[in-house]
Coordinates of C-alpha atoms and ligand atoms in Angstrom, one line a residue:
M1 CA 8.2 16.2 -12.4
K2 CA 5.6 18.9 -12.1
R3 CA 3.1 18.5 -9.3
P4 CA -0.4 20.0 -9.4
Y5 CA -0.1 21.3 -5.9
R6 CA 2.7 22.7 -3.9
I7 CA 3.1 21.1 -0.6
H8 CA 3.6 23.4 2.3
F9 CA 4.4 22.5 5.9
I10 CA 3.5 25.3 8.2
A11 CA 5.7 27.1 10.5
A12 CA 4.4 25.3 13.6
L13 CA 6.0 22.2 12.4
L14 CA 9.4 23.8 12.2
A15 CA 9.2 23.9 16.0
L16 CA 9.4 20.2 16.1
P17 CA 12.8 18.6 16.8
F18 CA 14.8 17.9 13.6
G19 CA 16.1 14.4 13.7
A20 CA 17.4 13.3 10.3
C21 CA 20.2 15.6 9.4
Q22 CA 23.0 13.4 10.6
E23 CA 24.8 11.2 8.1
E24 CA 25.3 8.5 10.7
K25 CA 23.8 5.1 10.7
A26 CA 21.2 4.4 13.3
D27 CA 22.6 2.9 16.5
S28 CA 20.3 0.1 17.4
S29 CA 21.9 -0.3 20.8
S30 CA 20.8 3.1 22.1
N31 CA 17.3 3.2 20.9
E32 CA 15.2 2.1 23.9
S33 CA 13.5 5.5 24.3
S34 CA 10.5 6.4 22.2
T35 CA 11.3 10.1 22.0
V36 CA 12.8 11.6 18.9
S37 CA 16.2 13.1 19.6
D38 CA 18.4 15.1 17.3
S39 CA 20.5 12.1 16.3
N40 CA 17.7 9.6 16.2
A41 CA 16.3 9.5 12.7
I42 CA 15.9 5.7 13.1
K43 CA 14.9 3.8 16.2
E44 CA 14.4 0.1 16.7
E45 CA 12.2 -1.4 19.4
P46 CA 10.5 -4.8 20.1
F47 CA 6.9 -4.9 18.9
G48 CA 5.8 -8.4 20.0
T49 CA 6.4 -12.0 19.1
I50 CA 5.1 -14.0 16.2
D51 CA 5.8 -17.8 15.7
G52 CA 8.2 -17.6 18.6
Q53 CA 10.2 -14.9 16.9
E54 CA 10.6 -11.3 18.2
V55 CA 9.3 -8.7 15.8
Q56 CA 11.0 -5.2 15.6
L57 CA 9.4 -1.9 15.0
Y58 CA 11.5 0.7 13.2
T59 CA 10.6 4.4 13.6
L60 CA 11.9 6.6 10.8
T61 CA 11.7 10.4 11.4
N62 CA 12.6 12.9 8.7
E63 CA 13.9 16.4 9.2
N64 CA 10.4 17.9 9.3
G65 CA 9.4 15.6 12.2
V66 CA 7.2 13.4 10.0
V67 CA 7.2 9.8 11.2
A68 CA 6.8 6.4 9.6
K69 CA 6.8 3.3 11.7
I70 CA 7.3 0.0 10.0
M71 CA 7.7 -3.5 11.3
N72 CA 9.6 -6.5 9.9
Y73 CA 6.5 -8.7 10.2
G74 CA 4.8 -8.3 6.8
G75 CA 6.8 -5.2 6.1
I76 CA 3.8 -3.5 7.7
V77 CA 3.5 0.3 7.8
V78 CA 2.1 0.6 11.4
S79 CA 2.0 4.5 11.6
F80 CA 2.5 7.4 9.3
I81 CA 2.3 10.6 11.3
A82 CA 2.1 14.1 9.7
P83 CA 0.6 17.5 10.5
D84 CA -2.7 19.0 9.3
K85 CA -3.1 22.5 8.0
D86 CA -2.8 23.9 11.6
G87 CA 0.2 21.9 12.5
N88 CA -1.6 19.2 14.5
L89 CA 0.0 15.8 14.1
A90 CA -2.1 12.7 13.5
D91 CA -1.4 9.2 12.4
V92 CA -3.1 8.7 9.1
V93 CA -3.0 4.9 8.7
L94 CA -4.9 2.2 10.4
G95 CA -3.1 -0.4 12.5
F96 CA -2.7 -2.1 15.8
D97 CA -0.6 -1.5 18.9
S98 CA 1.5 -4.7 18.7
A99 CA 2.6 -7.3 16.1
D100 CA 0.6 -10.0 17.9
E101 CA -2.7 -8.1 17.3
Y102 CA -2.2 -8.3 13.5
V103 CA -2.5 -12.0 13.9
S104 CA -5.1 -12.3 16.7
K105 CA -7.4 -9.7 15.1
E106 CA -6.9 -11.1 11.6
S107 CA -5.7 -7.9 10.1
P108 CA -7.4 -7.1 6.8
Y109 CA -4.0 -6.5 5.3
F110 CA -3.4 -3.2 7.2
G111 CA -0.2 -1.5 5.8
C112 CA 1.4 -4.7 4.6
I113 CA 3.5 -5.8 1.6
A114 CA 1.0 -7.9 -0.4
G115 CA 2.6 -10.7 -2.5
R116 CA 3.7 -12.7 -4.2
Y117 CA 0.6 -11.8 -6.2
A118 CA -1.3 -8.9 -4.7
N119 CA -5.0 -8.8 -5.6
R120 CA -6.8 -11.8 -7.3
I121 CA -6.0 -14.7 -9.5
A122 CA -9.2 -16.4 -10.8
K123 CA -9.8 -19.8 -9.3
G124 CA -6.2 -19.8 -8.0
K125 CA -4.9 -21.2 -11.3
F126 CA -2.5 -20.0 -13.9
T127 CA -0.2 -21.5 -16.6
I128 CA 3.4 -20.5 -17.5
D129 CA 5.1 -22.2 -20.5
G130 CA 2.4 -24.8 -20.6
K131 CA 2.7 -25.8 -16.9
E132 CA -0.3 -25.2 -14.7
Y133 CA 0.1 -24.0 -11.1
T134 CA -2.5 -24.1 -8.4
L135 CA -2.7 -21.6 -5.5
A136 CA -4.9 -21.3 -2.4
T137 CA -8.4 -20.0 -3.1
N138 CA -8.4 -18.0 0.1
N139 CA -11.0 -15.5 -1.2
D140 CA -13.4 -18.1 -2.4
P141 CA -13.4 -18.9 -5.3
N142 CA -10.3 -16.9 -6.1
H143 CA -6.7 -16.5 -4.8
L144 CA -6.1 -13.2 -3.0
H145 CA -2.9 -11.3 -1.8
G146 CA -0.5 -14.3 -2.1
G147 CA -2.6 -17.0 -0.4
D148 CA -3.0 -18.4 3.1
K149 CA 0.4 -17.1 4.3
G150 CA 1.5 -14.4 1.9
F151 CA 4.3 -11.8 2.2
D152 CA 2.1 -9.9 4.7
K153 CA 2.5 -12.8 7.2
R154 CA 6.2 -13.4 7.0
I155 CA 9.1 -12.0 9.0
W156 CA 11.6 -10.2 6.8
D157 CA 15.3 -9.5 7.5
A158 CA 15.6 -5.8 8.2
E159 CA 18.4 -3.4 7.7
P160 CA 17.8 0.2 8.9
K161 CA 20.1 2.8 7.3
M162 CA 20.5 6.5 7.0
T163 CA 20.7 7.5 3.3
P164 CA 21.1 10.8 1.4
D165 CA 17.4 10.7 0.7
G166 CA 16.4 10.2 4.4
P167 CA 16.1 7.4 6.9
S168 CA 15.4 4.0 5.3
L169 CA 14.5 0.4 6.1
K170 CA 15.6 -2.4 3.7
L171 CA 13.6 -5.6 4.1
H172 CA 14.7 -8.8 2.4
R173 CA 13.4 -12.3 2.1
V174 CA 13.8 -15.3 -0.1
S175 CA 10.5 -17.0 -0.7
P176 CA 11.3 -20.6 -1.4
D177 CA 10.3 -22.4 -4.6
G178 CA 6.8 -23.7 -4.2
E179 CA 5.8 -21.4 -1.3
E180 CA 2.0 -20.9 -1.5
G181 CA 2.2 -22.9 -4.8
Y182 CA 4.2 -20.3 -6.7
P183 CA 7.2 -21.5 -8.8
G184 CA 10.8 -20.3 -8.3
N185 CA 13.0 -19.1 -5.4
L186 CA 12.0 -15.5 -5.3
D187 CA 14.6 -13.1 -3.8
T188 CA 12.8 -10.0 -2.8
T189 CA 13.9 -6.7 -1.4
V190 CA 11.6 -3.9 -0.3
T191 CA 13.1 -0.6 0.8
Y192 CA 11.1 2.1 2.6
T193 CA 12.7 5.6 2.6
L194 CA 11.1 8.5 4.4
T195 CA 12.2 11.4 2.3
D196 CA 12.7 15.0 3.4
D197 CA 9.7 16.1 1.3
N198 CA 7.5 13.8 3.4
G199 CA 7.3 11.0 1.0
L200 CA 7.2 7.3 2.1
K201 CA 9.1 5.9 -0.9
I202 CA 8.8 2.1 -1.5
D203 CA 11.3 0.5 -3.8
Y204 CA 10.6 -3.2 -4.7
E205 CA 13.1 -5.5 -6.4
A206 CA 12.9 -9.2 -7.1
T207 CA 14.6 -12.0 -9.0
T208 CA 13.7 -15.6 -9.6
D209 CA 15.4 -18.9 -10.7
K210 CA 12.2 -20.2 -12.5
P211 CA 9.6 -18.4 -14.5
T212 CA 7.0 -17.1 -12.1
V213 CA 4.3 -14.4 -11.7
L214 CA 4.7 -11.5 -9.4
N215 CA 2.7 -8.4 -8.3
L216 CA 3.8 -6.6 -5.2
T217 CA 2.1 -3.7 -3.6
N218 CA 1.6 -1.9 -0.3
H219 CA -1.8 -2.2 1.4
S220 CA -1.9 0.9 3.7
Y221 CA -5.4 2.0 4.8
F222 CA -5.4 5.8 4.9
N223 CA -7.7 8.2 6.7
L224 CA -6.3 11.7 6.2
G225 CA -8.4 13.0 9.1
G226 CA -6.4 10.6 11.3
H227 CA -7.1 6.9 11.9
G228 CA -10.4 6.4 13.7
S229 CA -11.8 9.8 12.8
G230 CA -14.8 8.7 10.8
T231 CA -15.5 7.9 7.1
I232 CA -13.4 8.9 4.2
L233 CA -16.4 9.7 2.0
D234 CA -15.7 13.4 2.0
H235 CA -12.1 13.0 0.9
E236 CA -11.6 14.3 -2.6
L237 CA -9.9 11.8 -4.9
M238 CA -8.2 12.2 -8.2
I239 CA -6.9 9.2 -10.2
A240 CA -5.0 9.8 -13.4
A241 CA -7.0 7.1 -15.3
D242 CA -9.2 7.3 -18.4
R243 CA -10.0 3.6 -18.1
Y244 CA -10.6 0.9 -15.5
T245 CA -11.0 -2.8 -15.3
P246 CA -14.7 -3.7 -14.6
I247 CA -15.2 -6.9 -12.5
D248 CA -17.5 -9.9 -12.3
A249 CA -19.4 -10.7 -9.1
T250 CA -16.3 -12.4 -7.7
S251 CA -14.1 -9.3 -8.3
I252 CA -12.2 -10.8 -11.3
P253 CA -11.7 -8.4 -14.2
L254 CA -14.0 -9.0 -17.2
G255 CA -11.1 -8.3 -19.5
D256 CA -12.1 -5.1 -21.2
L257 CA -10.9 -1.6 -20.4
P258 CA -13.8 0.8 -20.8
S259 CA -13.7 4.5 -20.5
V260 CA -14.5 6.0 -17.1
E261 CA -16.4 8.8 -18.9
G262 CA -19.9 9.3 -17.5
T263 CA -19.5 6.6 -14.8
P264 CA -18.9 6.8 -11.0
F265 CA -15.3 5.7 -11.8
D266 CA -14.4 9.0 -13.4
F267 CA -12.0 10.6 -10.9
R268 CA -10.0 12.5 -13.4
K269 CA -11.0 15.7 -11.6
P270 CA -10.9 15.6 -7.8
T271 CA -14.3 14.3 -6.6
P272 CA -15.5 13.2 -3.1
I273 CA -15.2 9.5 -2.7
G274 CA -18.7 9.3 -1.5
A275 CA -20.3 11.5 -4.2
R276 CA -21.4 8.6 -6.4
I277 CA -20.7 5.5 -4.3
G278 CA -24.5 4.9 -3.6
E279 CA -25.5 5.1 -7.3
D280 CA -27.4 2.2 -8.9
N281 CA -24.5 0.9 -10.8
E282 CA -23.6 -2.8 -11.5
Q283 CA -19.9 -2.3 -11.0
L284 CA -20.4 -0.6 -7.7
K285 CA -22.6 -3.6 -6.7
N286 CA -20.0 -6.1 -7.8
G287 CA -17.3 -4.3 -5.8
L288 CA -19.7 -3.6 -2.9
G289 CA -18.5 0.0 -3.5
Y290 CA -15.2 0.9 -5.0
D291 CA -12.9 -2.1 -5.1
H292 CA -11.5 -1.7 -8.7
N293 CA -8.3 -1.4 -10.6
F294 CA -7.7 1.8 -12.6
V295 CA -5.6 1.9 -15.8
I296 CA -3.0 4.6 -15.2
K297 CA -2.8 7.0 -18.1
D298 CA 0.5 7.2 -20.0
S299 CA 2.0 4.5 -17.8
R300 CA 5.4 3.2 -19.0
D301 CA 7.7 0.8 -17.4
G302 CA 10.0 2.6 -15.0
K303 CA 8.3 6.0 -15.4
L304 CA 7.5 7.4 -12.0
Q305 CA 4.4 9.7 -12.3
L306 CA 1.6 11.2 -10.3
V307 CA -1.2 8.5 -10.3
A308 CA -3.5 9.8 -7.6
T309 CA -4.1 12.6 -5.1
V310 CA -6.4 12.6 -2.1
H311 CA -7.4 15.8 -0.2
D312 CA -9.3 15.9 3.1
P313 CA -11.0 19.3 3.2
D314 CA -11.4 19.2 7.0
S315 CA -7.8 18.6 8.0
G316 CA -6.3 20.1 4.8
R317 CA -4.1 17.0 4.5
L318 CA -3.1 16.0 1.0
L319 CA -1.8 12.7 -0.1
E320 CA 0.0 12.4 -3.4
V321 CA 0.7 9.0 -4.9
E322 CA 3.4 8.5 -7.5
S323 CA 4.1 5.2 -9.1
D324 CA 5.6 3.5 -12.1
E325 CA 3.0 0.8 -12.1
P326 CA 0.3 0.4 -14.8
G327 CA -2.6 -0.1 -12.4
L328 CA -4.0 1.3 -9.2
Q329 CA -6.6 -0.5 -7.0
L330 CA -9.0 1.7 -5.2
Y331 CA -10.5 0.0 -2.2
V332 CA -12.6 2.0 0.3
G333 CA -13.0 -0.2 3.3
N334 CA -16.1 -1.9 2.1
F335 CA -15.3 -5.0 4.3
L336 CA -14.5 -3.0 7.5
P337 CA -17.2 -3.9 10.0
K338 CA -20.6 -2.2 9.7
D339 CA -21.9 -2.9 13.1
D340 CA -19.1 -3.8 15.5
P341 CA -16.1 -1.7 14.8
M342 CA -12.6 -3.1 15.1
Q343 CA -10.4 -2.0 18.0
G344 CA -7.3 -0.4 16.5
K345 CA -4.3 1.5 17.7
D346 CA -4.3 4.1 20.5
G347 CA -7.9 3.1 21.6
K348 CA -9.4 4.1 18.3
T349 CA -12.0 2.1 16.5
Y350 CA -12.4 1.4 12.7
G351 CA -15.6 0.8 10.9
Y352 CA -17.2 0.7 7.4
R353 CA -15.6 3.0 4.9
E354 CA -13.3 4.6 7.4
A355 CA -10.2 4.2 5.2
F356 CA -9.1 4.0 1.6
C357 CA -6.3 2.0 0.0
L358 CA -4.6 3.0 -3.2
E359 CA -2.6 -0.1 -4.2
A360 CA -0.2 0.4 -7.1
Q361 CA 0.0 -2.8 -9.1
T362 CA -0.2 -4.8 -12.3
F363 CA -3.8 -5.6 -13.2
P364 CA -5.7 -8.3 -11.2
D365 CA -5.8 -11.7 -12.8
S366 CA -3.2 -10.7 -15.3
P367 CA -1.6 -14.3 -15.2
N368 CA -4.8 -15.4 -17.0
Q369 CA -5.5 -12.3 -19.1
T370 CA -2.9 -12.0 -21.8
Q371 CA -4.2 -8.7 -23.1
F372 CA -3.1 -7.1 -19.7
P373 CA 0.5 -6.1 -19.0
S374 CA 2.4 -9.3 -18.2
P375 CA 3.2 -10.2 -14.6
V376 CA 5.7 -12.9 -15.6
L377 CA 9.2 -12.7 -14.2
R378 CA 11.9 -14.9 -15.7
P379 CA 15.4 -16.0 -14.5
G380 CA 17.9 -13.3 -15.5
E381 CA 15.3 -10.5 -15.2
T382 CA 14.8 -8.1 -12.3
Y383 CA 11.4 -6.9 -11.2
H384 CA 11.4 -3.2 -10.2
Q385 CA 8.7 -1.1 -8.8
T386 CA 8.7 2.3 -7.1
T387 CA 5.7 3.9 -5.3
I388 CA 5.7 7.0 -3.2
Y389 CA 3.0 8.1 -0.7
R390 CA 3.7 11.8 0.0
L391 CA 1.9 13.8 2.7
G392 CA 1.4 17.5 2.7
V393 CA -1.4 20.1 3.3
K394 CA -3.4 22.3 0.9
Ligands
GLA401 C1 -8.0 -5.6 -1.5 C2 -9.1 -6.3 -2.2 C3 -10.4 -6.1 -1.4 C4 -10.2 -6.7 0.0 C5 -9.1 -6.0 0.7 C6 -8.8 -6.6 2.0 O1 -8.0 -4.3 -1.6 O2 -9.3 -5.8 -3.5 O3 -11.4 -6.8 -2.0 O4 -10.0 -8.0 -0.1 O5 -7.9 -6.1 -0.1 O6 -9.9 -6.7 2.8

């Protein structure tokens, strides 16, 4: 597909060790060291213990020296490290130094796979084929991100593997029938691949043995200046959406799909995130800022397309988001602490609006809003989703 910008990585980066050229499978017995060596496109190391089980951190390094670190607890992207326009590396996602801290610090879904149903279901209730199901209302009065113990808080089976597209990590888990109130045994595979054009590609696949609802996404919090480097209000955002789903005061879509024209939700041309966030606008009040789903233009099942770009003028870093999903949630860290910042990775702190999330998804509350694309998955069908977060400079 055509891209609006060409991504360049500058010569300085070429001086970094190239790690991913070998066709070999990562050898998990020789991966104690944390340095990238020529044959070490994938490393595995312990990252803490949760519920008495050891959690592993997988470091994927592509041939440009770009790094993605992912753990098998929650499928969480812990780090995504790439150069700025001068070749200086920084980690552009928020996170913690160990798996345990994601629990003890009550991570606000940093980097995780959100599911079974990412985003909200009104009052935690929905009906399929005449049968009503009740879920946790963990975001009073609604259900959020899969409930009390969603996919973000589960340990997944992990299989690291070198592929022709780059180093990858395949995560697998069967969510049992009735888990968090959802029907059906849901067999889910999420594969992260760090491609050689610096994309973190996420492929999701799921099957069920009973009719169910499903909406999977990744909840990475980005700051293109580097995590802990201040607010993201100067980042210039483009979203390929003519319409969005306005919300009520509890963040449930009202059901209509108005045009973004003439509103602070018009990001069709790159616009600083902070340019209109303080406007006197009912929707911004309901979301406490941007916390809304956008309706992706020309979205069709299975068609991977550019849905958003974000450019940080200071560092020059550019994020391109491609997805085949019909919706994209923009959330800009409105619930990160205003006064007492969180202690994050590497001694950095995170505060109010110091990160943004672009969560590719079906529309919020679609189990209850039949005019929205259907989130129902039936036995015999396979759910597919692909989303790519690609880092470059401009
Ligand atoms: C999503 C929601 C937000 C908030 C964050 C996590 O993006 O839309 O309202 O709950 O997750 O803090």
